Coordinates of C-alpha atoms in Angstrom, one line a residue:
X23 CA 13.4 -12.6 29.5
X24 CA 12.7 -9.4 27.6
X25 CA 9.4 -7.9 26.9
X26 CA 9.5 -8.5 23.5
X27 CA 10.8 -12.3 23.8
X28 CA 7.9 -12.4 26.3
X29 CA 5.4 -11.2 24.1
X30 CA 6.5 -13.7 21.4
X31 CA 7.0 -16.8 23.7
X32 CA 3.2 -16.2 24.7
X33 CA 1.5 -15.9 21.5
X34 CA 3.4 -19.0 20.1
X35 CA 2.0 -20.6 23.2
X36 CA -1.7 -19.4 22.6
X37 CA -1.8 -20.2 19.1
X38 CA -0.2 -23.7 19.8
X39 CA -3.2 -24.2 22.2
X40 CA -5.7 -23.2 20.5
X41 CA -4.4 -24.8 16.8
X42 CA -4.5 -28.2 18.3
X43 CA -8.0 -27.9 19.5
X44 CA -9.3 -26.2 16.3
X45 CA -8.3 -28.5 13.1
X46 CA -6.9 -31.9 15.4
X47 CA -7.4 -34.1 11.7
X48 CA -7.0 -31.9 9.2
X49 CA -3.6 -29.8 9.8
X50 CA -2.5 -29.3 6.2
X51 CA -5.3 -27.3 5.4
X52 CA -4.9 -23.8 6.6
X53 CA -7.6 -21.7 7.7
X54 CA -5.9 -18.8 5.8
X55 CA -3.4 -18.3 3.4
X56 CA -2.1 -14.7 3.1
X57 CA -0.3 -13.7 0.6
X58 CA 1.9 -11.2 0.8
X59 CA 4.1 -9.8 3.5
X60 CA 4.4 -6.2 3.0
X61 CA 2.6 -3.5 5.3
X62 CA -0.4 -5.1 4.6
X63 CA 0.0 -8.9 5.2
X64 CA 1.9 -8.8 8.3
X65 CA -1.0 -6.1 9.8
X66 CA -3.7 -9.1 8.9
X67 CA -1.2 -11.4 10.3
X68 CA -1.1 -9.7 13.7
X69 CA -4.7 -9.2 13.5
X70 CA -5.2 -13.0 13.3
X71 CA -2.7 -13.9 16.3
X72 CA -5.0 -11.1 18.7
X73 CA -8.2 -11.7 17.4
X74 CA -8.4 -15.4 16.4
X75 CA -6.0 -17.5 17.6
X76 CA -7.2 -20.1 17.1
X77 CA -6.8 -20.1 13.0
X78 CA -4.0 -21.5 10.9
X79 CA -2.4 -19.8 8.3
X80 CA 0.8 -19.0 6.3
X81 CA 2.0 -16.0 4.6
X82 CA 3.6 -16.5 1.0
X83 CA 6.3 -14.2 -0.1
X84 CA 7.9 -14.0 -3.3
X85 CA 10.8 -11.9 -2.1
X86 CA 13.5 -12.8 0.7
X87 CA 12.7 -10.6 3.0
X88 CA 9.3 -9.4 4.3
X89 CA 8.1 -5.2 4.1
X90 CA 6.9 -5.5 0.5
X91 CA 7.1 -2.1 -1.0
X92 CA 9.8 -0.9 1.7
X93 CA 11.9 -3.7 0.5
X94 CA 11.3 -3.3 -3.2
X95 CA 12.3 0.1 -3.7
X96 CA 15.6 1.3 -3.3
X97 CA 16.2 4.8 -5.1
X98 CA 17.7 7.6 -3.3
X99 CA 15.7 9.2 -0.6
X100 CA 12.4 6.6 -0.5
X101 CA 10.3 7.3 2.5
X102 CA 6.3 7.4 3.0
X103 CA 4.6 10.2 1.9
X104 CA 1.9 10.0 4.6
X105 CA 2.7 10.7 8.5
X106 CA 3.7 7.8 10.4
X107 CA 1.2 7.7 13.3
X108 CA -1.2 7.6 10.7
X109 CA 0.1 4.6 8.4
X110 CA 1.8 2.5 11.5
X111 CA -1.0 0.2 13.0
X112 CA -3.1 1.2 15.5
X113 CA -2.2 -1.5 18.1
X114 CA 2.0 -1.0 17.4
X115 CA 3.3 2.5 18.7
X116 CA 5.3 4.6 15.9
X117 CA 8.0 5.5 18.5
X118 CA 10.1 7.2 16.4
X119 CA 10.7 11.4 16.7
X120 CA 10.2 11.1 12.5
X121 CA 6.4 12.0 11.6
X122 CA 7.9 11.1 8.0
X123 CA 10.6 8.3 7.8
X124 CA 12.7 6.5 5.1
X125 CA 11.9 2.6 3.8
X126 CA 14.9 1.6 6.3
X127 CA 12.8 2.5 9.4
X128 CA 9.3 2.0 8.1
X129 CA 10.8 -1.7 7.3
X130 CA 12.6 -1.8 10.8
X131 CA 9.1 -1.1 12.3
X132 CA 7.0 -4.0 10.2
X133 CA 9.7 -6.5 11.4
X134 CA 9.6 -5.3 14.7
X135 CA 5.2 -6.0 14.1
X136 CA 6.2 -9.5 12.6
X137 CA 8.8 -10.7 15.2
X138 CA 6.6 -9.3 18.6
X139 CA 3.7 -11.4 17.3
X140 CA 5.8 -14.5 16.2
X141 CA 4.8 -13.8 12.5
X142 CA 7.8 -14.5 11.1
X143 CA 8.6 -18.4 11.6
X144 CA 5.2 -18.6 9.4
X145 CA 6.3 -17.1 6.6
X146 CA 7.4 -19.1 3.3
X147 CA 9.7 -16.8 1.9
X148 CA 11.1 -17.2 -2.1
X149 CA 7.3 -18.4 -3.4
X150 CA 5.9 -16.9 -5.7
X151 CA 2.2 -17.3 -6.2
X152 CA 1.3 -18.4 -9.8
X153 CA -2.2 -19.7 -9.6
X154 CA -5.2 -20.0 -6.7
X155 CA -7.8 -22.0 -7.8
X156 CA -11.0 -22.6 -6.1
X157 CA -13.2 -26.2 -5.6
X158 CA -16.6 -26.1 -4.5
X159 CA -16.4 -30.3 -4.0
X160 CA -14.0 -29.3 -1.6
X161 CA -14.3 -25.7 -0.7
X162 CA -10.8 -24.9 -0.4
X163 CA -8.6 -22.6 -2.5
X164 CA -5.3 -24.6 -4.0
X165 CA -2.3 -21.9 -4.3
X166 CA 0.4 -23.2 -6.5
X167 CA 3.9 -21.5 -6.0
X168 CA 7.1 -21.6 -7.9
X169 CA 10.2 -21.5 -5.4
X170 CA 12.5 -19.4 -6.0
X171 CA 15.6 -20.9 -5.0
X172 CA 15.4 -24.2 -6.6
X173 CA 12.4 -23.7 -9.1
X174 CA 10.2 -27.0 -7.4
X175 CA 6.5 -26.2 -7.8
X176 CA 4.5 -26.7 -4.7
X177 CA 0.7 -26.6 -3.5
X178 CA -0.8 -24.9 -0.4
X179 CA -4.7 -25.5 0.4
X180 CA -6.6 -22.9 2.6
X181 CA -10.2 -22.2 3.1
X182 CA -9.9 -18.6 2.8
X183 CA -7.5 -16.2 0.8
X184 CA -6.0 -12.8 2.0
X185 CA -4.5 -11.2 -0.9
X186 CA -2.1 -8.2 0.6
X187 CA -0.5 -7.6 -2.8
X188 CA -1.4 -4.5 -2.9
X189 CA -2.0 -3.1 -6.5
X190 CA 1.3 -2.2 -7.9
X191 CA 3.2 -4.3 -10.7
X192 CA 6.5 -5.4 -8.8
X193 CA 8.4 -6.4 -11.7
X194 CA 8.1 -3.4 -13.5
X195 CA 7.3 0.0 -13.4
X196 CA 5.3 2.5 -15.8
X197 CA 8.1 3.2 -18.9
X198 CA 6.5 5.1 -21.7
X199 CA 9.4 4.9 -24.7
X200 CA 10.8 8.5 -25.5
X201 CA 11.7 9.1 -29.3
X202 CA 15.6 8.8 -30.0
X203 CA 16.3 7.3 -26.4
X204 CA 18.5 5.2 -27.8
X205 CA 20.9 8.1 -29.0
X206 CA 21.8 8.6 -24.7
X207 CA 24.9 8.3 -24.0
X208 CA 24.6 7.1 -20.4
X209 CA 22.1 4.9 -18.4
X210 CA 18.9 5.3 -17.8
X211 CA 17.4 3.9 -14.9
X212 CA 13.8 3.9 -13.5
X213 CA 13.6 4.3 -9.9
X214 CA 11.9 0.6 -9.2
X215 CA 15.1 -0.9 -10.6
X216 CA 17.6 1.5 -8.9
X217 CA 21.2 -0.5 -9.4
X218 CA 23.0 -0.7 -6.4
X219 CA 26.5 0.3 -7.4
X220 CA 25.1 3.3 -9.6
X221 CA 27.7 6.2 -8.9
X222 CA 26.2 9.4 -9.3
X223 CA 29.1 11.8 -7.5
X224 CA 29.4 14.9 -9.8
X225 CA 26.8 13.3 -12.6
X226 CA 24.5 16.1 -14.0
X227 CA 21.2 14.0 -13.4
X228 CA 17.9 14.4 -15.4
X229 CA 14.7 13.2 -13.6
X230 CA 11.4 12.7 -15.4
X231 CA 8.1 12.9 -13.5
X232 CA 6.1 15.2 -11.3
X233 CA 5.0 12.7 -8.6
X234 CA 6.1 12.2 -5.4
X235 CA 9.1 9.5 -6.4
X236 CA 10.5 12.4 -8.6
X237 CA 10.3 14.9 -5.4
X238 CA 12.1 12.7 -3.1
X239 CA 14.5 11.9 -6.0
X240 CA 15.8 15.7 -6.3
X241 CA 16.6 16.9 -3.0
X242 CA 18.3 13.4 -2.1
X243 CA 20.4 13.2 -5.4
X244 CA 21.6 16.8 -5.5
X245 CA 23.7 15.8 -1.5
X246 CA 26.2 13.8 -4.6
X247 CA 25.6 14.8 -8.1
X248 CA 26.7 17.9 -9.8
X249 CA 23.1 19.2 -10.9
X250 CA 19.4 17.4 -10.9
X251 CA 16.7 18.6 -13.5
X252 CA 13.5 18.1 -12.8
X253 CA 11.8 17.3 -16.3
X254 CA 8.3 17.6 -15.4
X255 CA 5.0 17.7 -18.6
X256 CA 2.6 18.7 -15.9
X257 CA 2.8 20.2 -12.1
X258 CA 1.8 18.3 -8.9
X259 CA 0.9 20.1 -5.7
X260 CA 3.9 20.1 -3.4
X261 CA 3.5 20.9 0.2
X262 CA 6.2 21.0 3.0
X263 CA 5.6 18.7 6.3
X264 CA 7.7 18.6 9.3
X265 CA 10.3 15.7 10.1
X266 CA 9.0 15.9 13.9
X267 CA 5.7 16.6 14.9
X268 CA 5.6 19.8 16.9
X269 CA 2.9 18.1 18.9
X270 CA 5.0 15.3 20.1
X271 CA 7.2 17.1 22.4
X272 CA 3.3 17.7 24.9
X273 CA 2.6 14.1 23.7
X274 CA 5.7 12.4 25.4
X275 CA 4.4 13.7 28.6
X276 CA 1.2 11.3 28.4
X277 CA 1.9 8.1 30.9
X278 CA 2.5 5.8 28.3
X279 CA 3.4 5.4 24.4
X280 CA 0.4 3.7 23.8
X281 CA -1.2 6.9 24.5
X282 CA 0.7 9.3 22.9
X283 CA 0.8 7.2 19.8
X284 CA -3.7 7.5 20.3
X285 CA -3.3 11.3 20.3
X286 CA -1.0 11.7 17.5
X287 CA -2.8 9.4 15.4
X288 CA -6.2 11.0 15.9
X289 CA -5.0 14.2 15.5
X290 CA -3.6 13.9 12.5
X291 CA -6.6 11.9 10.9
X292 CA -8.8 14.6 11.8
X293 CA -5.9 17.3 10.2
X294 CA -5.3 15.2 7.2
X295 CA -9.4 14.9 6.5
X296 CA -9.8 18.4 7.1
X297 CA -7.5 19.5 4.7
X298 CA -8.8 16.8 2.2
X299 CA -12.5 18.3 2.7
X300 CA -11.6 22.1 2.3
X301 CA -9.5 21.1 -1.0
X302 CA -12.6 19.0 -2.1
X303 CA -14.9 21.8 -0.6
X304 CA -13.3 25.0 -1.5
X305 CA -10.7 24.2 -4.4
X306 CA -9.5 28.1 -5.9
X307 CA -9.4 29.0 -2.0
X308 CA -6.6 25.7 -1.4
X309 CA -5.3 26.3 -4.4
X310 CA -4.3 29.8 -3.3
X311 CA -3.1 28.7 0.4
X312 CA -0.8 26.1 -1.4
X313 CA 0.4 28.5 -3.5
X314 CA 0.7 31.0 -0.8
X315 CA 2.7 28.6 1.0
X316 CA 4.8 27.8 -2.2
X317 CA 5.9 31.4 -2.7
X318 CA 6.9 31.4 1.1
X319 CA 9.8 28.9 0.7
X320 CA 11.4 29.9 -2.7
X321 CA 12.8 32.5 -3.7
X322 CA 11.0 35.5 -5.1
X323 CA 11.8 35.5 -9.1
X324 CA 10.9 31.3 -8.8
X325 CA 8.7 30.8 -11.7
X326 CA 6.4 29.3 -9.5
X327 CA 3.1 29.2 -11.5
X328 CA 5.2 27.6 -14.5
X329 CA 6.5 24.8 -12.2
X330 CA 4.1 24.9 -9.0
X331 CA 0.2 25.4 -10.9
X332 CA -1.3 21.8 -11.6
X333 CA -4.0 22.6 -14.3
X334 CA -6.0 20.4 -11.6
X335 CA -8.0 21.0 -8.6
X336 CA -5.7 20.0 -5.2
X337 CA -6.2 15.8 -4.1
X338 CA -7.5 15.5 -7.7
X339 CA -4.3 13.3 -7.1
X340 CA -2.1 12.9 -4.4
X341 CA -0.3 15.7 -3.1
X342 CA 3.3 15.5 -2.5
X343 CA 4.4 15.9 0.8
X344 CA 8.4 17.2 1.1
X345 CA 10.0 16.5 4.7
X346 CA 11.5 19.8 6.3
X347 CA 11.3 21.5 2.7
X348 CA 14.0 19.7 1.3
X349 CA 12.7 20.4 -2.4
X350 CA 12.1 23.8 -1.7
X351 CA 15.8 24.4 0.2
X352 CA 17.3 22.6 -2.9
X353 CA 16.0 24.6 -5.4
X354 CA 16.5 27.6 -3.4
X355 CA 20.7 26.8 -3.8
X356 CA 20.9 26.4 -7.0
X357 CA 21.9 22.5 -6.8
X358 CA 18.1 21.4 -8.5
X359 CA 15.8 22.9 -10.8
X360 CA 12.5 22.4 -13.0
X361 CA 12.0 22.4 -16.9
X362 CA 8.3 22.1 -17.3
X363 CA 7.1 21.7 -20.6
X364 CA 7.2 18.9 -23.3
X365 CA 9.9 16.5 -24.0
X366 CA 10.8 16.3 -28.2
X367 CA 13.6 13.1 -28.0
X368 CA 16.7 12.0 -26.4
X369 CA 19.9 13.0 -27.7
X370 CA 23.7 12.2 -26.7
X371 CA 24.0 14.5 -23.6
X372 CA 20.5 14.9 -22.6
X373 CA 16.8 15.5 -23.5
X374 CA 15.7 18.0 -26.3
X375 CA 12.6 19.7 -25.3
X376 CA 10.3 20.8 -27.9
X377 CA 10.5 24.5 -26.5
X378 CA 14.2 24.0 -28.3
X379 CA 16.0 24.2 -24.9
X380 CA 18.3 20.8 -24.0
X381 CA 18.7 19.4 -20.5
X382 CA 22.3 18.3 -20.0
X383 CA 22.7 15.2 -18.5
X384 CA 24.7 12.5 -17.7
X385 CA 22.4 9.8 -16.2
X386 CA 18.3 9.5 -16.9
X387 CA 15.6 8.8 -14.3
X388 CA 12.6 8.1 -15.2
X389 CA 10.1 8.4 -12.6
X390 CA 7.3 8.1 -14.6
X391 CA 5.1 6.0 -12.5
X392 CA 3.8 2.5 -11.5
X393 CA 1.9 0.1 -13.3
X394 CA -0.9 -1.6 -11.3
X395 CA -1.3 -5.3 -11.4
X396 CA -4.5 -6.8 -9.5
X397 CA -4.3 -9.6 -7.1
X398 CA -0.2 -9.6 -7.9
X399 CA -0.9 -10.9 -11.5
X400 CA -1.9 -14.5 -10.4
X401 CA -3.7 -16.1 -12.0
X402 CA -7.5 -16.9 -10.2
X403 CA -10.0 -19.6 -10.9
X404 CA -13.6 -20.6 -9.8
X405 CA -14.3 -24.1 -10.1
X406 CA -12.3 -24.0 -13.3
X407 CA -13.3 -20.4 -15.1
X408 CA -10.7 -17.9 -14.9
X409 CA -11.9 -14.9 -12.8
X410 CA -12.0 -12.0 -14.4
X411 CA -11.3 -9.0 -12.3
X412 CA -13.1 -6.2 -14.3
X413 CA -16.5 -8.3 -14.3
X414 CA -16.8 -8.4 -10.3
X415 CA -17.9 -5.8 -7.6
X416 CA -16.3 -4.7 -4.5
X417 CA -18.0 -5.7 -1.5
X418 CA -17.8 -4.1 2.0
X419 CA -14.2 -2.9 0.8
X420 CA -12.5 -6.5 0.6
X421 CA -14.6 -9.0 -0.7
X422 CA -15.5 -9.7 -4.8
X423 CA -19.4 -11.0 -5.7
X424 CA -19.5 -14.5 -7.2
X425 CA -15.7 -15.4 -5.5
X426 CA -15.9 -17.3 -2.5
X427 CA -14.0 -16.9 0.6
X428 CA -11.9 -14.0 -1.0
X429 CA -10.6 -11.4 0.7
X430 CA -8.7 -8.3 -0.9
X431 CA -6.5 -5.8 0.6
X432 CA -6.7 -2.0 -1.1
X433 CA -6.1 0.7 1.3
X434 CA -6.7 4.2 0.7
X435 CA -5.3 6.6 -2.0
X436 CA -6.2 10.3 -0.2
X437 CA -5.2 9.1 2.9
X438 CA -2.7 6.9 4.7
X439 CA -3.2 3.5 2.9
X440 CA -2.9 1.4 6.8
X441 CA -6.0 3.5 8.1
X442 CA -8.0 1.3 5.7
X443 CA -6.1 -2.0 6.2
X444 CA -6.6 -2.0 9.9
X445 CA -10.5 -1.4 9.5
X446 CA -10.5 -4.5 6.9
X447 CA -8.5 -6.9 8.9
X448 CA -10.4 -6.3 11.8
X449 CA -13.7 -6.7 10.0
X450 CA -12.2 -9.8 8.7
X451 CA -11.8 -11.7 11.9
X452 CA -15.2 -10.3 12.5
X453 CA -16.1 -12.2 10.2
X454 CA -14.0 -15.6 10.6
X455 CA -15.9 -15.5 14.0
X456 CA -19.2 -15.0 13.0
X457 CA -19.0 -17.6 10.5
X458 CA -18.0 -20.5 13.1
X459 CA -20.5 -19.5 15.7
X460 CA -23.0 -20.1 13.1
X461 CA -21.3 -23.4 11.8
X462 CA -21.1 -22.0 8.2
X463 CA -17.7 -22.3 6.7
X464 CA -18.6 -20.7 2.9
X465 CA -18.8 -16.8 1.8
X466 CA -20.0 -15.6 -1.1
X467 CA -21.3 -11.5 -1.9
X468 CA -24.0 -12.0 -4.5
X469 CA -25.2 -8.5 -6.4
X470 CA -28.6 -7.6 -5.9
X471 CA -31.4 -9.1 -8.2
X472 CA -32.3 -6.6 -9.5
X473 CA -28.5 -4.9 -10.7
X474 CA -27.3 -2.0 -9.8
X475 CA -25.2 1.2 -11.4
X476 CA -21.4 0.1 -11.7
X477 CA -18.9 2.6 -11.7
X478 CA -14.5 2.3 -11.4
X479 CA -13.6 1.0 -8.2
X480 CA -10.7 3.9 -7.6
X481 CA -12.1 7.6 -8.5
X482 CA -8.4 9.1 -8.5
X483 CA -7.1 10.8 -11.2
X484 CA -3.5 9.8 -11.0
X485 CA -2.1 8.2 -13.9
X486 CA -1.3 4.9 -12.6
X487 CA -4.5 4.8 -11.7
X488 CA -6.2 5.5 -15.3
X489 CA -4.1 3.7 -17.5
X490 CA -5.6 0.7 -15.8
X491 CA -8.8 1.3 -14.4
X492 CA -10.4 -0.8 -17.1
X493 CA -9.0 -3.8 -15.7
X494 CA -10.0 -3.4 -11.6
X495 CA -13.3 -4.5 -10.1
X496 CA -15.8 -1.9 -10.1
X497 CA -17.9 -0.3 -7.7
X498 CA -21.6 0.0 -6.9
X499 CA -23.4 3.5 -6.6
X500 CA -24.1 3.0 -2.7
X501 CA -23.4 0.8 0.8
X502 CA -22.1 -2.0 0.9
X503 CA -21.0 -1.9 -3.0
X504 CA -19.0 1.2 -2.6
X505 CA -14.9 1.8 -2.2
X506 CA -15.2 4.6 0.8
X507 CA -12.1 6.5 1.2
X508 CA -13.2 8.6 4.5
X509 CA -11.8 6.8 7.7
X510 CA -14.2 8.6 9.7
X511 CA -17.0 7.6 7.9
X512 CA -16.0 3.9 7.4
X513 CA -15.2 3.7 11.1
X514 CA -19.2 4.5 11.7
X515 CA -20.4 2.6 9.1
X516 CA -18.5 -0.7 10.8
X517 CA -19.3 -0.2 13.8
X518 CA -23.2 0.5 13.1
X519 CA -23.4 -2.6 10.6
X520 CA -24.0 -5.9 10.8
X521 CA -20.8 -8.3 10.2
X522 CA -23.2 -10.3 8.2
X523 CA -25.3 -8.5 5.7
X524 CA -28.2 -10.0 3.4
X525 CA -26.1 -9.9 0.6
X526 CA -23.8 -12.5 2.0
X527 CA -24.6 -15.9 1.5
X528 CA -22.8 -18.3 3.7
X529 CA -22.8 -22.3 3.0
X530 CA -22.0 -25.1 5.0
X531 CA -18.4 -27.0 4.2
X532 CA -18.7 -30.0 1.7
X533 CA -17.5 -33.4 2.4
X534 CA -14.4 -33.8 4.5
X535 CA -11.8 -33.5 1.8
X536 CA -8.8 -36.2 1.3
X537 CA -6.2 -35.9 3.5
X538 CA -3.3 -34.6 1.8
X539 CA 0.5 -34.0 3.3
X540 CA 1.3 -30.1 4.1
X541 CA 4.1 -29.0 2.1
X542 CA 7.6 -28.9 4.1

């Protein structure tokens, strides 16, 4: 038997165990229903099988397959922009000599999570979550989901919710309408909804955006096409990263991957924070350094403060990280380039910019960004009153005053989002513990009496962000009301802090409720 079936054959037979003993009478109501089984769900679902094994729970997936995001998108080139010992979990080794990787491998490595802690067999694949409602008489949640296969509605009851949605709209992406688009000629295709059997060989390509989607884009469509514009209204930062860390090579000679994996991880929080400080810190100096660093790797009549000088400070938004140079190399050859400036319309071979000058193209991307959708766009009640995102408060990082036994899974936007997802799932069970020693099986934040300053939930300028800030939970103006974005920091704070704090009131469970069959 091989390690891996070893490992799997062993947590099936702990959880088994300890299931029986924990819920013998009431098996179809699950301790926790996760929804979602993208980076996020399957890390909480691993969490649960080391740290409390005894708990029953499900993870529902819309899709057919689990990795979330790394299964959504397909366009051209998709890989993280954030190192990999950094957004892997902290209890799985990224083995891989890639420090950046494509959707393929990151995907290869969350299945690899899933199937070494048995996850998989307990996912419900092709539901989609419509509606969770909450009943204090019975203090469960009821999650109705639509199959997708055959369209039969079914219901799911759990005592807690773990919502690993993320925050992006997975139906559709951010398409702002162009004047005249309808006088193209050819497609045009947003990178969310990339169609399989697009053929692109010797296709002059036009790619609209700035962000990191439309950097990965150019290098990665210029290997087939005949030439790819970059159509860009406003600059990002771009800065070059290496496919293999150079510190891996003195890393591989630690005893075992386990620790290798430690010292690549920790160094490159404590690079990737650093970095983040001094731009925060020192702005004009960064500014110059990226710049700097710019001018190194194109050539010397590049235009580079028409296409490389965001009229923002550096991690005002993400910066875009481009593996081995590619963008730069590919602009250096000739086979890419960059119109920055202000689009007019569309016209029959391309885009008319208002500065007169038209970009010739055959095909049109538009990689103008994500929409966000809280919670997945399912619609939440409390005891009948529809919850209204936008009029609660984010507690501790994951939980919402006035909704009970709610957990909510945002990771972190200036730094690998996984950092933040390990700390919450680990506070989580923290707090499924807690909450049985003291025999209380209710949780619900409550604001302080006497108020407090609200403010958005995400300070991040990126545009996804702002078009729907409105709509997101806000934040308060200190611990535990605020959205922290510095591992370091949140690392402390967990580890000096209670798991229960004052403003968490815990209840007992009502009445036993009805018994009701499980669905199949």
């Amino acid at each position: 038997m091989t390690r891996t079936n070893q490992t799997r054959h062993g947590w099936r037979e702990i959880t088994r165990m300890a299931q029986a003993q924990a819920h013998p009478h009431d098996h179809d109501v699950l301790d926790v229903i996760i929804i979602g089984s993208g980076i996020s769900g399957i890390g909480c679902a691993a969490h649960l099988r080391r740290d409390r094994p005894e708990k029953t729970w499900c993870i529902l997936e819309m899709r057919d397959d689990l990795g979330g995001t790394w299964d959504l998108f397909r366009y051209p080139g998709i890989r993280s922009d954030s190192d990999l010992y950094t957004f892997s979990y902290d209890f799985k080794p990224w083995n891989s000599d890639n420090a950046i990787a494509g959707a393929a491998e990151i995907k290869r490595y969350i299945a690899e999570t899933a199937d070494e802690y048995d996850i998989r067999r307990q996912i419900r694949f092709r539901r989609k979550v419509t509606a969770c409602a909450w009943d204090s008489t019975e203090g469960l949640w009821t999650v109705t989901t639509t199959r997708g296969d055959d369209g039969m509605v079914e219901t799911w009851r759990g005592r807690w919710i773990f919502s690993a949605t993320g925050y992006y709209d997975y139906d559709k992406g951010y398409r702002p309408a162009f004047p005249e688009e309808e006088k193209f000629a050819g497609p045009i295709i947003h990178p969310q909804h990339w169609p399989e059997d697009l053929d692109y060989t010797g296709k002059r390509i036009a790619v609209i955006g700035s962000g990191a989607t439309a950097v990965t884009l150019l290098p990665a469509l210029a290997e087939k096409a005949a030439h790819v514009v970059q159509v860009q209204r406003t600059p990002s930062y771009v800065m070059p990263m290496p496919q293999r860390d150079g510190l891996l090579t003195l890393a591989r000679l630690l005893p075992s991957r386990d620790l290798t994996h430690r010292l690549m991880r920790k160094k490159n929080i404590v690079q990737r924070h650093v970095f983040w400080l001094l731009c925060q810190r020192y702005p004009k100096m960064m500014r110059a350094l990226i710049r700097k660093i710019n001018r190194a790797n194109l050539p010397q009549d590049f235009p580079i403060d028409i296409h490389f000088n965001p009229p923002y400070g550096p991690w005002q938004q993400r910066l875009c990280a481009v593996p081995e140079g590619d963008l730069y190399k590919s602009l250096s050859s000739g086979k890419t380039s960059i119109v920055t400036g202000h689009i007019d319309k569309f016209v029959a071979d391309g885009i008319a910019m208002k500065s007169g000058e038209v970009v010739a193209a055959d095909i049109i991307v538009t990689a103008t960004g994500l929409n966000l959708k809280m919670a997945g766009g399912v619609a939440y009640t409390v005891d009948g009153k529809p919850v209204v995102w936008s009029d609660h408060a984010i507690f501790r990082g994951m939980l919402l005053d006035g909704i009970p036994n709610f957990a909510l899974c945002i990771g972190y936007t200036t730094s690998s989002w996984t950092l933040k997802v390990g700390l919450l799932c680990k506070y989580f069970c923290q707090l499924l513990g807690e909450m049985d020693r003291r025999g209380k099986a209710i949780c619900i934040p409550q604001r302080p009496a006497g108020g407090m300053t609200l403010k958005p939930l995400l300070d991040f300028g990126a545009g996804y962000v702002q078009r729907s800030i409105g709509s997101l939970p806000k934040q308060g103006d200190g611990y535990p009301w605020m959205m922290t974005f510095s591992y370091g920091g949140d690392v402390k704070m967990m580890k000096r802090s209670s798991v229960i704090l004052p403003e968490m009131k815990l209840y007992d469970a009502p009445a036993a409720p009805a018994h009701r069959p499980a669905p199949a």
